[in-house]
DNA sequence: CTTTCTGTTAGAAA
DNA sequence: ATTTCTAACAGAAA
């Protein structure tokens, strides 16, 4: 489900919903989700949410009372956060259908519940159990942060640095872009989209991408993800929050999932191959 | 029925 | 140091 735009969408909603809420109770339905931490509940109860930050696809929650305690949360493939208020209205979540949204929590895939004041609750659902919600100290949080490269979406992103660095890689350009320690936030969808917009085939070796192409990739990687954030990400096509927003970047996808269909630019049939171990979509005409 | 696929990424192996 | 491959898991699709 989530790449940078989807995680950012969730972050914005959670930051707004959780701010000032105090954790009154904790229920762990799947031990592994909290990294089998037996202190998880006792360290959280009584804490008040201060902010929700993000680096790459990793969410970082901080608290008012304690500057040496954080929650690190990763959605991986199927993780979802749901915030439910006292009226049991779904305020935020991710990658789910409306029919799921109106059903009661917890359900079979709910791995964690944080019960908040004023009858609110935060649920973490994760069908495939790859995701996690774990506690970290300041040092642990900083260590986790340090593993990420810069985000192409940021104003400070140095495209010239990116251009130089990309062209030292000897792997497929797609593999390089998926490396979170190189640049943070891209996943399978946005890599394919950024490479289409740049006219570069995913399987091209990164060190054979021209300077001009590399600059284009750096620019388009940020551009496509920023555009997606503007419409609430790609995974929310069935999602409507209490503000009535229903993000949908799916309509804007030019290659991802469009194998066998006509390229929106030239009409050539979009191909799907395996590259960097992932399903990979490209236009044989537009991308060289 | 079995096999393959899936929006991620640690960690092992090369 | 880099790069490739697999496992972690569940369910839908073929």
PDB file of C-alpha atoms (C1' of nucleotides) in Angstrom:
ATOM      1  CA  UNK A   1       0.000   0.000   0.000  1.00  0.00           C
ATOM      2  CA  UNK A   2       2.131   2.867   1.137  1.00  0.00           C
ATOM      3  CA  UNK A   3       4.877   4.895  -0.401  1.00  0.00           C
ATOM      4  CA  UNK A   4       5.871   8.372   0.661  1.00  0.00           C
ATOM      5  CA  UNK A   5       2.686  10.137  -0.543  1.00  0.00           C
ATOM      6  CA  UNK A   6       0.397   7.651   1.194  1.00  0.00           C
ATOM      7  CA  UNK A   7       2.375   7.729   4.429  1.00  0.00           C
ATOM      8  CA  UNK A   8       2.439  11.525   4.309  1.00  0.00           C
ATOM      9  CA  UNK A   9      -1.332  11.569   3.843  1.00  0.00           C
ATOM     10  CA  UNK A  10      -1.744   9.364   6.901  1.00  0.00           C
ATOM     11  CA  UNK A  11       0.781  11.442   8.847  1.00  0.00           C
ATOM     12  CA  UNK A  12      -1.078  14.681   8.239  1.00  0.00           C
ATOM     13  CA  UNK A  13      -4.382  13.149   9.316  1.00  0.00           C
ATOM     14  CA  UNK A  14      -2.929  11.455  12.391  1.00  0.00           C
ATOM     15  CA  UNK A  15      -1.022  14.538  13.486  1.00  0.00           C
ATOM     16  CA  UNK A  16      -4.246  16.512  13.448  1.00  0.00           C
ATOM     17  CA  UNK A  17      -6.373  13.801  15.047  1.00  0.00           C
ATOM     18  CA  UNK A  18      -3.995  12.699  17.794  1.00  0.00           C
ATOM     19  CA  UNK A  19      -2.554  15.995  19.002  1.00  0.00           C
ATOM     20  CA  UNK A  20      -3.328  16.469  22.684  1.00  0.00           C
ATOM     21  CA  UNK A  21      -4.929  13.049  23.093  1.00  0.00           C
ATOM     22  CA  UNK A  22      -3.760  11.002  26.052  1.00  0.00           C
ATOM     23  CA  UNK A  23      -3.385   7.235  25.889  1.00  0.00           C
ATOM     24  CA  UNK A  24      -5.613   5.616  28.509  1.00  0.00           C
ATOM     25  CA  UNK A  25      -5.273   1.975  27.533  1.00  0.00           C
ATOM     26  CA  UNK A  26      -3.424  -0.353  25.208  1.00  0.00           C
ATOM     27  CA  UNK A  27      -4.465  -3.663  23.706  1.00  0.00           C
ATOM     28  CA  UNK A  28      -1.976  -5.742  21.738  1.00  0.00           C
ATOM     29  CA  UNK A  29      -3.632  -8.388  19.581  1.00  0.00           C
ATOM     30  CA  UNK A  30      -0.469  -9.531  17.824  1.00  0.00           C
ATOM     31  CA  UNK A  31       2.709  -9.511  19.837  1.00  0.00           C
ATOM     32  CA  UNK A  32       5.079  -9.269  16.893  1.00  0.00           C
ATOM     33  CA  UNK A  33       3.501  -5.992  15.751  1.00  0.00           C
ATOM     34  CA  UNK A  34       4.983  -4.247  18.800  1.00  0.00           C
ATOM     35  CA  UNK A  35       8.300  -6.100  18.418  1.00  0.00           C
ATOM     36  CA  UNK A  36       7.256  -8.415  21.272  1.00  0.00           C
ATOM     37  CA  UNK A  37       7.909  -5.576  23.711  1.00  0.00           C
ATOM     38  CA  UNK A  38       6.529  -6.507  27.139  1.00  0.00           C
ATOM     39  CA  UNK A  39       6.906  -2.892  28.303  1.00  0.00           C
ATOM     40  CA  UNK A  40       4.837  -1.488  25.446  1.00  0.00           C
ATOM     41  CA  UNK A  41       1.693  -0.827  27.458  1.00  0.00           C
ATOM     42  CA  UNK A  42       3.271   0.461  30.659  1.00  0.00           C
ATOM     43  CA  UNK A  43       5.486   2.912  28.801  1.00  0.00           C
ATOM     44  CA  UNK A  44       2.592   4.362  26.790  1.00  0.00           C
ATOM     45  CA  UNK A  45      -0.315   4.655  29.187  1.00  0.00           C
ATOM     46  CA  UNK A  46      -0.648   8.217  30.423  1.00  0.00           C
ATOM     47  CA  UNK A  47       1.375   9.718  27.568  1.00  0.00           C
ATOM     48  CA  UNK A  48      -0.049  12.547  25.480  1.00  0.00           C
ATOM     49  CA  UNK A  49       0.628  12.773  21.751  1.00  0.00           C
ATOM     50  CA  UNK A  50       2.615  15.796  20.718  1.00  0.00           C
ATOM     51  CA  UNK A  51       3.363  15.360  17.015  1.00  0.00           C
ATOM     52  CA  UNK A  52       3.591  12.854  14.198  1.00  0.00           C
ATOM     53  CA  UNK A  53       6.678  13.101  12.011  1.00  0.00           C
ATOM     54  CA  UNK A  54       7.811  11.079   9.020  1.00  0.00           C
ATOM     55  CA  UNK A  55      11.017  10.114   7.299  1.00  0.00           C
ATOM     56  CA  UNK A  56      10.657   8.160   4.087  1.00  0.00           C
ATOM     57  CA  UNK A  57       7.854   5.697   4.788  1.00  0.00           C
ATOM     58  CA  UNK A  58       8.529   5.601   8.550  1.00  0.00           C
ATOM     59  CA  UNK A  59       6.169   7.364  10.952  1.00  0.00           C
ATOM     60  CA  UNK A  60       7.543   8.825  14.190  1.00  0.00           C
ATOM     61  CA  UNK A  61       5.220   9.782  17.033  1.00  0.00           C
ATOM     62  CA  UNK A  62       6.397  11.977  19.904  1.00  0.00           C
ATOM     63  CA  UNK A  63       4.905  12.747  23.316  1.00  0.00           C
ATOM     64  CA  UNK A  64       4.416  15.779  25.518  1.00  0.00           C
ATOM     65  CA  UNK A  65       5.633  14.292  28.805  1.00  0.00           C
ATOM     66  CA  UNK A  66       8.621  12.337  27.603  1.00  0.00           C
ATOM     67  CA  UNK A  67      11.384  13.450  25.262  1.00  0.00           C
ATOM     68  CA  UNK A  68      13.093  10.070  25.281  1.00  0.00           C
ATOM     69  CA  UNK A  69      10.148   8.024  24.027  1.00  0.00           C
ATOM     70  CA  UNK A  70       8.877   7.694  20.487  1.00  0.00           C
ATOM     71  CA  UNK A  71       6.711   5.347  18.476  1.00  0.00           C
ATOM     72  CA  UNK A  72       8.227   4.166  15.207  1.00  0.00           C
ATOM     73  CA  UNK A  73       5.566   2.783  12.876  1.00  0.00           C
ATOM     74  CA  UNK A  74       5.974   1.206   9.466  1.00  0.00           C
ATOM     75  CA  UNK A  75       2.984   0.126   7.379  1.00  0.00           C
ATOM     76  CA  UNK A  76       5.027  -2.109   5.064  1.00  0.00           C
ATOM     77  CA  UNK A  77       2.604  -3.744   2.607  1.00  0.00           C
ATOM     78  CA  UNK A  78      -0.763  -3.754   4.342  1.00  0.00           C
ATOM     79  CA  UNK A  79      -0.564  -1.685   7.507  1.00  0.00           C
ATOM     80  CA  UNK A  80      -3.379   0.786   8.168  1.00  0.00           C
ATOM     81  CA  UNK A  81      -4.045   3.295  10.913  1.00  0.00           C
ATOM     82  CA  UNK A  82      -7.625   4.100  11.796  1.00  0.00           C
ATOM     83  CA  UNK A  83      -8.600   6.871  14.147  1.00  0.00           C
ATOM     84  CA  UNK A  84     -12.086   6.640  15.581  1.00  0.00           C
ATOM     85  CA  UNK A  85     -13.623   9.455  17.603  1.00  0.00           C
ATOM     86  CA  UNK A  86     -16.289   9.323  20.322  1.00  0.00           C
ATOM     87  CA  UNK A  87     -19.091   9.092  17.781  1.00  0.00           C
ATOM     88  CA  UNK A  88     -17.250   6.145  16.226  1.00  0.00           C
ATOM     89  CA  UNK A  89     -16.832   8.173  13.072  1.00  0.00           C
ATOM     90  CA  UNK A  90     -13.827   7.117  11.083  1.00  0.00           C
ATOM     91  CA  UNK A  91     -11.608  10.147  10.853  1.00  0.00           C
ATOM     92  CA  UNK A  92      -8.558   8.756   9.176  1.00  0.00           C
ATOM     93  CA  UNK A  93      -7.049   5.577   7.862  1.00  0.00           C
ATOM     94  CA  UNK A  94      -5.576   4.248   4.700  1.00  0.00           C
ATOM     95  CA  UNK A  95      -5.920   1.765   1.897  1.00  0.00           C
ATOM     96  CA  UNK A  96      -9.310   0.439   2.764  1.00  0.00           C
ATOM     97  CA  UNK A  97     -12.809   0.357   1.406  1.00  0.00           C
ATOM     98  CA  UNK A  98     -15.697   2.245   2.901  1.00  0.00           C
ATOM     99  CA  UNK A  99     -17.373  -1.027   3.868  1.00  0.00           C
ATOM    100  CA  UNK A 100     -14.335  -1.862   5.959  1.00  0.00           C
ATOM    101  CA  UNK A 101     -14.324   1.604   7.408  1.00  0.00           C
ATOM    102  CA  UNK A 102     -17.823   1.387   8.832  1.00  0.00           C
ATOM    103  CA  UNK A 103     -17.316  -2.051  10.365  1.00  0.00           C
ATOM    104  CA  UNK A 104     -16.428  -2.325  14.001  1.00  0.00           C
ATOM    105  CA  UNK A 105     -12.911  -2.454  15.371  1.00  0.00           C
ATOM    106  CA  UNK A 106     -11.085  -4.486  16.301  1.00  0.00           C
ATOM    107  CA  UNK A 107     -11.500  -6.997  13.504  1.00  0.00           C
ATOM    108  CA  UNK A 108      -9.465 -10.046  12.480  1.00  0.00           C
ATOM    109  CA  UNK A 109      -6.610  -7.955  11.092  1.00  0.00           C
ATOM    110  CA  UNK A 110      -6.448  -5.473  13.947  1.00  0.00           C
ATOM    111  CA  UNK A 111      -3.083  -5.922  15.635  1.00  0.00           C
ATOM    112  CA  UNK A 112      -3.069  -3.048  18.104  1.00  0.00           C
ATOM    113  CA  UNK A 113      -5.494  -0.641  19.748  1.00  0.00           C
ATOM    114  CA  UNK A 114      -4.620   2.537  21.624  1.00  0.00           C
ATOM    115  CA  UNK A 115      -7.591   3.742  23.642  1.00  0.00           C
ATOM    116  CA  UNK A 116      -7.517   7.498  24.092  1.00  0.00           C
ATOM    117  CA  UNK A 117      -9.359  10.015  26.203  1.00  0.00           C
ATOM    118  CA  UNK A 118     -12.809  11.316  25.186  1.00  0.00           C
ATOM    119  CA  UNK A 119     -13.719   7.889  23.827  1.00  0.00           C
ATOM    120  CA  UNK A 120     -11.362   8.092  20.881  1.00  0.00           C
ATOM    121  CA  UNK A 121      -9.176   5.203  19.725  1.00  0.00           C
ATOM    122  CA  UNK A 122      -6.370   4.495  17.313  1.00  0.00           C
ATOM    123  CA  UNK A 123      -6.307   1.095  15.619  1.00  0.00           C
ATOM    124  CA  UNK A 124      -3.520  -0.510  13.645  1.00  0.00           C
ATOM    125  CA  UNK A 125      -4.610  -3.141  11.138  1.00  0.00           C
ATOM    126  CA  UNK A 126      -2.140  -5.244   9.183  1.00  0.00           C
ATOM    127  CA  UNK A 127      -3.254  -8.293   7.261  1.00  0.00           C
ATOM    128  CA  UNK A 128       0.172  -9.573   6.282  1.00  0.00           C
ATOM    129  CA  UNK A 129       1.886  -8.769   9.580  1.00  0.00           C
ATOM    130  CA  UNK A 130       4.937  -7.140   8.013  1.00  0.00           C
ATOM    131  CA  UNK A 131       4.300  -3.768   9.611  1.00  0.00           C
ATOM    132  CA  UNK A 132       5.226  -2.668  13.112  1.00  0.00           C
ATOM    133  CA  UNK A 133       4.445  -0.139  15.809  1.00  0.00           C
ATOM    134  CA  UNK A 134       7.322  -0.100  18.223  1.00  0.00           C
ATOM    135  CA  UNK A 135       8.788   2.051  20.955  1.00  0.00           C
ATOM    136  CA  UNK A 136      12.133   3.725  20.652  1.00  0.00           C
ATOM    137  CA  UNK A 137      14.404   5.956  22.695  1.00  0.00           C
ATOM    138  CA  UNK A 138      15.823   9.176  21.283  1.00  0.00           C
ATOM    139  CA  UNK A 139      19.019   7.367  20.301  1.00  0.00           C
ATOM    140  CA  UNK A 140      17.112   4.551  18.630  1.00  0.00           C
ATOM    141  CA  UNK A 141      14.884   7.004  16.803  1.00  0.00           C
ATOM    142  CA  UNK A 142      17.858   9.021  15.547  1.00  0.00           C
ATOM    143  CA  UNK A 143      19.571   5.837  14.452  1.00  0.00           C
ATOM    144  CA  UNK A 144      16.493   4.809  12.472  1.00  0.00           C
ATOM    145  CA  UNK A 145      16.267   8.270  10.893  1.00  0.00           C
ATOM    146  CA  UNK A 146      19.888   8.222   9.874  1.00  0.00           C
ATOM    147  CA  UNK A 147      19.384   5.246   7.569  1.00  0.00           C
ATOM    148  CA  UNK A 148      17.325   7.256   5.107  1.00  0.00           C
ATOM    149  CA  UNK A 149      18.647   9.260   2.232  1.00  0.00           C
ATOM    150  CA  UNK A 150      17.131  12.618   1.280  1.00  0.00           C
ATOM    151  CA  UNK A 151      13.551  12.843   0.045  1.00  0.00           C
ATOM    152  CA  UNK A 152      13.107  13.959  -3.579  1.00  0.00           C
ATOM    153  CA  UNK A 153       9.947  15.788  -2.518  1.00  0.00           C
ATOM    154  CA  UNK A 154      11.773  18.298  -0.331  1.00  0.00           C
ATOM    155  CA  UNK A 155      12.604  21.865  -1.308  1.00  0.00           C
ATOM    156  CA  UNK A 156      16.170  21.219  -0.214  1.00  0.00           C
ATOM    157  CA  UNK A 157      16.611  18.173  -2.444  1.00  0.00           C
ATOM    158  CA  UNK A 158      19.894  18.579  -4.277  1.00  0.00           C
ATOM    159  CA  UNK A 159      19.261  17.341  -7.813  1.00  0.00           C
ATOM    160  CA  UNK A 160      22.896  17.823  -8.795  1.00  0.00           C
ATOM    161  CA  UNK A 161      24.027  15.651  -5.888  1.00  0.00           C
ATOM    162  CA  UNK A 162      21.421  13.060  -6.894  1.00  0.00           C
ATOM    163  CA  UNK A 163      22.557  13.157 -10.514  1.00  0.00           C
ATOM    164  CA  UNK A 164      26.168  12.539  -9.617  1.00  0.00           C
ATOM    165  CA  UNK A 165      25.359   9.808  -7.092  1.00  0.00           C
ATOM    166  CA  UNK A 166      22.903   7.944  -9.282  1.00  0.00           C
ATOM    167  CA  UNK A 167      25.449   7.610 -12.059  1.00  0.00           C
ATOM    168  CA  UNK A 168      27.899   5.819  -9.772  1.00  0.00           C
ATOM    169  CA  UNK A 169      25.476   2.944  -9.261  1.00  0.00           C
ATOM    170  CA  UNK A 170      26.037  -0.199 -11.267  1.00  0.00           C
ATOM    171  CA  UNK A 171      22.566  -1.639 -10.758  1.00  0.00           C
ATOM    172  CA  UNK A 172      19.388  -1.146 -12.723  1.00  0.00           C
ATOM    173  CA  UNK A 173      18.259   2.437 -12.295  1.00  0.00           C
ATOM    174  CA  UNK A 174      15.038   1.131 -10.756  1.00  0.00           C
ATOM    175  CA  UNK A 175      16.928  -0.790  -8.069  1.00  0.00           C
ATOM    176  CA  UNK A 176      18.888   2.340  -7.175  1.00  0.00           C
ATOM    177  CA  UNK A 177      15.725   4.406  -6.834  1.00  0.00           C
ATOM    178  CA  UNK A 178      14.139   1.795  -4.569  1.00  0.00           C
ATOM    179  CA  UNK A 179      17.133   1.961  -2.212  1.00  0.00           C
ATOM    180  CA  UNK A 180      15.821   3.975   0.742  1.00  0.00           C
ATOM    181  CA  UNK A 181      19.337   4.782   1.946  1.00  0.00           C
ATOM    182  CA  UNK A 182      20.007   6.519  -1.365  1.00  0.00           C
ATOM    183  CA  UNK A 183      16.757   8.447  -1.726  1.00  0.00           C
ATOM    184  CA  UNK A 184      13.821   7.975   0.630  1.00  0.00           C
ATOM    185  CA  UNK A 185      10.174   7.482  -0.168  1.00  0.00           C
ATOM    186  CA  UNK A 186       9.960   5.914  -3.595  1.00  0.00           C
ATOM    187  CA  UNK A 187       8.309   2.512  -3.917  1.00  0.00           C
ATOM    188  CA  UNK A 188       7.306   0.370  -6.839  1.00  0.00           C
ATOM    189  CA  UNK A 189       4.550   2.636  -8.152  1.00  0.00           C
ATOM    190  CA  UNK A 190       6.338   5.971  -8.086  1.00  0.00           C
ATOM    191  CA  UNK A 191       9.604   4.553  -9.398  1.00  0.00           C
ATOM    192  CA  UNK A 192       7.818   3.281 -12.496  1.00  0.00           C
ATOM    193  CA  UNK A 193       5.955   6.570 -12.879  1.00  0.00           C
ATOM    194  CA  UNK A 194       9.063   8.728 -12.399  1.00  0.00           C
ATOM    195  CA  UNK A 195      11.011   6.692 -14.948  1.00  0.00           C
ATOM    196  CA  UNK A 196       8.188   6.922 -17.473  1.00  0.00           C
ATOM    197  CA  UNK A 197       8.084  10.690 -17.085  1.00  0.00           C
ATOM    198  CA  UNK A 198      11.848  10.745 -17.527  1.00  0.00           C
ATOM    199  CA  UNK A 199      11.886   8.553 -20.636  1.00  0.00           C
ATOM    200  CA  UNK A 200      14.255   6.013 -19.073  1.00  0.00           C
ATOM    201  CA  UNK A 201      13.700   2.262 -19.007  1.00  0.00           C
ATOM    202  CA  UNK A 202      13.744   0.793 -15.481  1.00  0.00           C
ATOM    203  CA  UNK A 203      16.266  -1.908 -16.384  1.00  0.00           C
ATOM    204  CA  UNK A 204      18.843   0.551 -17.733  1.00  0.00           C
ATOM    205  CA  UNK A 205      22.006   0.514 -15.652  1.00  0.00           C
ATOM    206  CA  UNK A 206      22.167   3.617 -13.507  1.00  0.00           C
ATOM    207  CA  UNK A 207      25.708   4.354 -14.638  1.00  0.00           C
ATOM    208  CA  UNK A 208      24.517   4.493 -18.234  1.00  0.00           C
ATOM    209  CA  UNK A 209      21.923   7.153 -17.593  1.00  0.00           C
ATOM    210  CA  UNK A 210      22.974  10.488 -19.059  1.00  0.00           C
ATOM    211  CA  UNK A 211      23.413  13.624 -16.979  1.00  0.00           C
ATOM    212  CA  UNK A 212      20.305  15.131 -18.519  1.00  0.00           C
ATOM    213  CA  UNK A 213      18.268  11.999 -17.885  1.00  0.00           C
ATOM    214  CA  UNK A 214      19.492  11.717 -14.300  1.00  0.00           C
ATOM    215  CA  UNK A 215      18.497  15.304 -13.558  1.00  0.00           C
ATOM    216  CA  UNK A 216      15.109  14.628 -15.069  1.00  0.00           C
ATOM    217  CA  UNK A 217      14.650  11.527 -12.897  1.00  0.00           C
ATOM    218  CA  UNK A 218      15.573  13.483  -9.780  1.00  0.00           C
ATOM    219  CA  UNK A 219      13.081  16.171 -10.637  1.00  0.00           C
ATOM    220  CA  UNK A 220      10.253  13.848 -11.684  1.00  0.00           C
ATOM    221  CA  UNK A 221      10.641  11.599  -8.637  1.00  0.00           C
ATOM    222  CA  UNK A 222       9.836  14.546  -6.408  1.00  0.00           C
ATOM    223  CA  UNK A 223       7.218  15.946  -8.734  1.00  0.00           C
ATOM    224  CA  UNK A 224       5.161  12.777  -9.073  1.00  0.00           C
ATOM    225  CA  UNK A 225       5.112  12.170  -5.329  1.00  0.00           C
ATOM    226  CA  UNK A 226       4.233  15.783  -4.545  1.00  0.00           C
ATOM    227  CA  UNK A 227       1.390  15.654  -7.040  1.00  0.00           C
ATOM    228  CA  UNK A 228       0.129  12.480  -5.405  1.00  0.00           C
ATOM    229  CA  UNK A 229       0.238  14.024  -1.932  1.00  0.00           C
ATOM    230  CA  UNK A 230      -1.960  16.822  -3.267  1.00  0.00           C
ATOM    231  CA  UNK A 231      -4.736  14.305  -4.001  1.00  0.00           C
ATOM    232  CA  UNK A 232      -4.224  12.135  -0.930  1.00  0.00           C
ATOM    233  CA  UNK A 233      -2.076   9.404  -2.444  1.00  0.00           C
ATOM    234  CA  UNK A 234      -2.788   6.462  -4.684  1.00  0.00           C
ATOM    235  CA  UNK A 235      -4.319   4.017  -2.248  1.00  0.00           C
ATOM    236  CA  UNK A 236      -7.308   6.015  -1.145  1.00  0.00           C
ATOM    237  CA  UNK A 237      -9.617   5.600  -4.085  1.00  0.00           C
ATOM    238  CA  UNK A 238     -12.316   4.135  -1.845  1.00  0.00           C
ATOM    239  CA  UNK A 239     -11.475   6.246   1.144  1.00  0.00           C
ATOM    240  CA  UNK A 240     -13.593   9.144   2.341  1.00  0.00           C
ATOM    241  CA  UNK A 241     -12.611  10.844   5.580  1.00  0.00           C
ATOM    242  CA  UNK A 242     -14.911  12.940   7.734  1.00  0.00           C
ATOM    243  CA  UNK A 243     -13.852  16.006   5.805  1.00  0.00           C
ATOM    244  CA  UNK A 244     -15.173  14.353   2.648  1.00  0.00           C
ATOM    245  CA  UNK A 245     -11.783  14.180   1.009  1.00  0.00           C
ATOM    246  CA  UNK A 246     -11.198  11.139  -1.146  1.00  0.00           C
ATOM    247  CA  UNK A 247      -7.720  11.195  -2.646  1.00  0.00           C
ATOM    248  CA  UNK A 248      -7.181   9.376  -5.878  1.00  0.00           C
ATOM    249  CA  UNK A 249      -3.915   9.395  -7.721  1.00  0.00           C
ATOM    250  CA  UNK A 250      -4.843   6.173  -9.522  1.00  0.00           C
ATOM    251  CA  UNK A 251      -6.380   8.153 -12.369  1.00  0.00           C
ATOM    252  CA  UNK A 252      -3.058   9.846 -12.953  1.00  0.00           C
ATOM    253  CA  UNK A 253      -0.933   6.705 -13.178  1.00  0.00           C
ATOM    254  CA  UNK A 254       0.575   6.429 -16.641  1.00  0.00           C
ATOM    255  CA  UNK A 255       2.259   3.021 -16.524  1.00  0.00           C
ATOM    256  CA  UNK A 256       1.783   1.291 -13.163  1.00  0.00           C
ATOM    257  CA  UNK A 257      -0.801  -1.464 -13.526  1.00  0.00           C
ATOM    258  CA  UNK A 258      -1.480  -0.467 -17.132  1.00  0.00           C
ATOM    259  CA  UNK A 259       0.291  -3.379 -18.842  1.00  0.00           C
ATOM    260  CA  UNK A 260      -1.499  -4.377 -22.047  1.00  0.00           C
ATOM    261  CA  UNK A 261      -3.120  -0.956 -22.322  1.00  0.00           C
ATOM    262  CA  UNK A 262      -2.213   1.887 -24.646  1.00  0.00           C
ATOM    263  CA  UNK A 263       0.380   4.419 -23.532  1.00  0.00           C
ATOM    264  CA  UNK A 264      -1.386   7.684 -22.744  1.00  0.00           C
ATOM    265  CA  UNK A 265       1.297   9.572 -24.656  1.00  0.00           C
ATOM    266  CA  UNK A 266       2.066   7.515 -27.769  1.00  0.00           C
ATOM    267  CA  UNK A 267      -0.479   4.685 -27.850  1.00  0.00           C
ATOM    268  CA  UNK A 268       2.115   1.908 -27.707  1.00  0.00           C
ATOM    269  CA  UNK A 269       1.140  -1.056 -25.526  1.00  0.00           C
ATOM    270  CA  UNK A 270       2.546  -0.749 -21.999  1.00  0.00           C
ATOM    271  CA  UNK A 271       4.785  -3.675 -21.104  1.00  0.00           C
ATOM    272  CA  UNK A 272       5.304  -5.406 -17.802  1.00  0.00           C
ATOM    273  CA  UNK A 273       8.568  -7.112 -16.933  1.00  0.00           C
ATOM    274  CA  UNK A 274      10.390  -8.149 -13.786  1.00  0.00           C
ATOM    275  CA  UNK A 275      13.137  -5.777 -12.720  1.00  0.00           C
ATOM    276  CA  UNK A 276      14.851  -5.453  -9.351  1.00  0.00           C
ATOM    277  CA  UNK A 277      12.630  -8.338  -8.258  1.00  0.00           C
ATOM    278  CA  UNK A 278       9.483  -6.311  -8.775  1.00  0.00           C
ATOM    279  CA  UNK A 279       6.706  -6.101 -11.318  1.00  0.00           C
ATOM    280  CA  UNK A 280       7.851  -3.276 -13.570  1.00  0.00           C
ATOM    281  CA  UNK A 281       5.834  -1.262 -16.069  1.00  0.00           C
ATOM    282  CA  UNK A 282       7.115   0.864 -18.934  1.00  0.00           C
ATOM    283  CA  UNK A 283       6.371   2.137 -22.419  1.00  0.00           C
ATOM    284  CA  UNK A 284       8.770   0.632 -24.988  1.00  0.00           C
ATOM    285  CA  UNK A 285       8.331   3.684 -27.211  1.00  0.00           C
ATOM    286  CA  UNK A 286       8.560   6.546 -24.718  1.00  0.00           C
ATOM    287  CA  UNK A 287      11.302   5.007 -22.584  1.00  0.00           C
ATOM    288  CA  UNK A 288      14.747   4.159 -23.893  1.00  0.00           C
TER     289      UNK A 288
ATOM    290  C1'  DC B   1      -6.557 -28.012  -6.257  1.00  0.00           C
ATOM    291  C1'  DT B   2      -1.788 -25.535  -7.009  1.00  0.00           C
ATOM    292  C1'  DT B   3       0.920 -21.752  -8.364  1.00  0.00           C
ATOM    293  C1'  DT B   4       1.876 -16.981  -8.729  1.00  0.00           C
ATOM    294  C1'  DC B   5       1.324 -12.424  -7.541  1.00  0.00           C
ATOM    295  C1'  DT B   6       1.205  -8.267  -4.336  1.00  0.00           C
ATOM    296  C1'  DG B   7       2.116  -1.103  -2.885  1.00  0.00           C
ATOM    297  C1'  DT B   8       8.274  -3.366   1.738  1.00  0.00           C
ATOM    298  C1'  DT B   9      12.553  -4.088   3.475  1.00  0.00           C
ATOM    299  C1'  DA B  10      15.837  -6.557   6.848  1.00  0.00           C
ATOM    300  C1'  DG B  11      19.274  -9.528   6.557  1.00  0.00           C
ATOM    301  C1'  DA B  12      21.914 -13.180   4.502  1.00  0.00           C
ATOM    302  C1'  DA B  13      24.739 -14.387   0.798  1.00  0.00           C
ATOM    303  C1'  DA B  14      27.603 -13.457  -3.016  1.00  0.00           C
TER     304       DA B  14
ATOM    305  C1'  DA C   1      31.037  -1.535  -0.040  1.00  0.00           C
ATOM    306  C1'  DT C   2      27.541  -3.043  -3.268  1.00  0.00           C
ATOM    307  C1'  DT C   3      24.350  -5.853  -5.071  1.00  0.00           C
ATOM    308  C1'  DT C   4      21.144  -9.790  -5.313  1.00  0.00           C
ATOM    309  C1'  DC C   5      18.005 -12.818  -3.309  1.00  0.00           C
ATOM    310  C1'  DT C   6      14.910 -14.554   0.036  1.00  0.00           C
ATOM    311  C1'  DA C   7      11.973 -14.635   3.961  1.00  0.00           C
ATOM    312  C1'  DA C   8       8.527 -12.595   6.820  1.00  0.00           C
ATOM    313  C1'  DC C   9       2.831 -13.451   5.944  1.00  0.00           C
ATOM    314  C1'  DA C  10      -1.986 -13.617   4.150  1.00  0.00           C
ATOM    315  C1'  DG C  11      -5.085 -13.663   0.673  1.00  0.00           C
ATOM    316  C1'  DA C  12      -6.618 -12.757  -4.123  1.00  0.00           C
ATOM    317  C1'  DA C  13      -6.115 -14.075  -8.745  1.00  0.00           C
ATOM    318  C1'  DA C  14      -4.861 -17.168 -12.339  1.00  0.00           C
TER     319       DA C  14
END
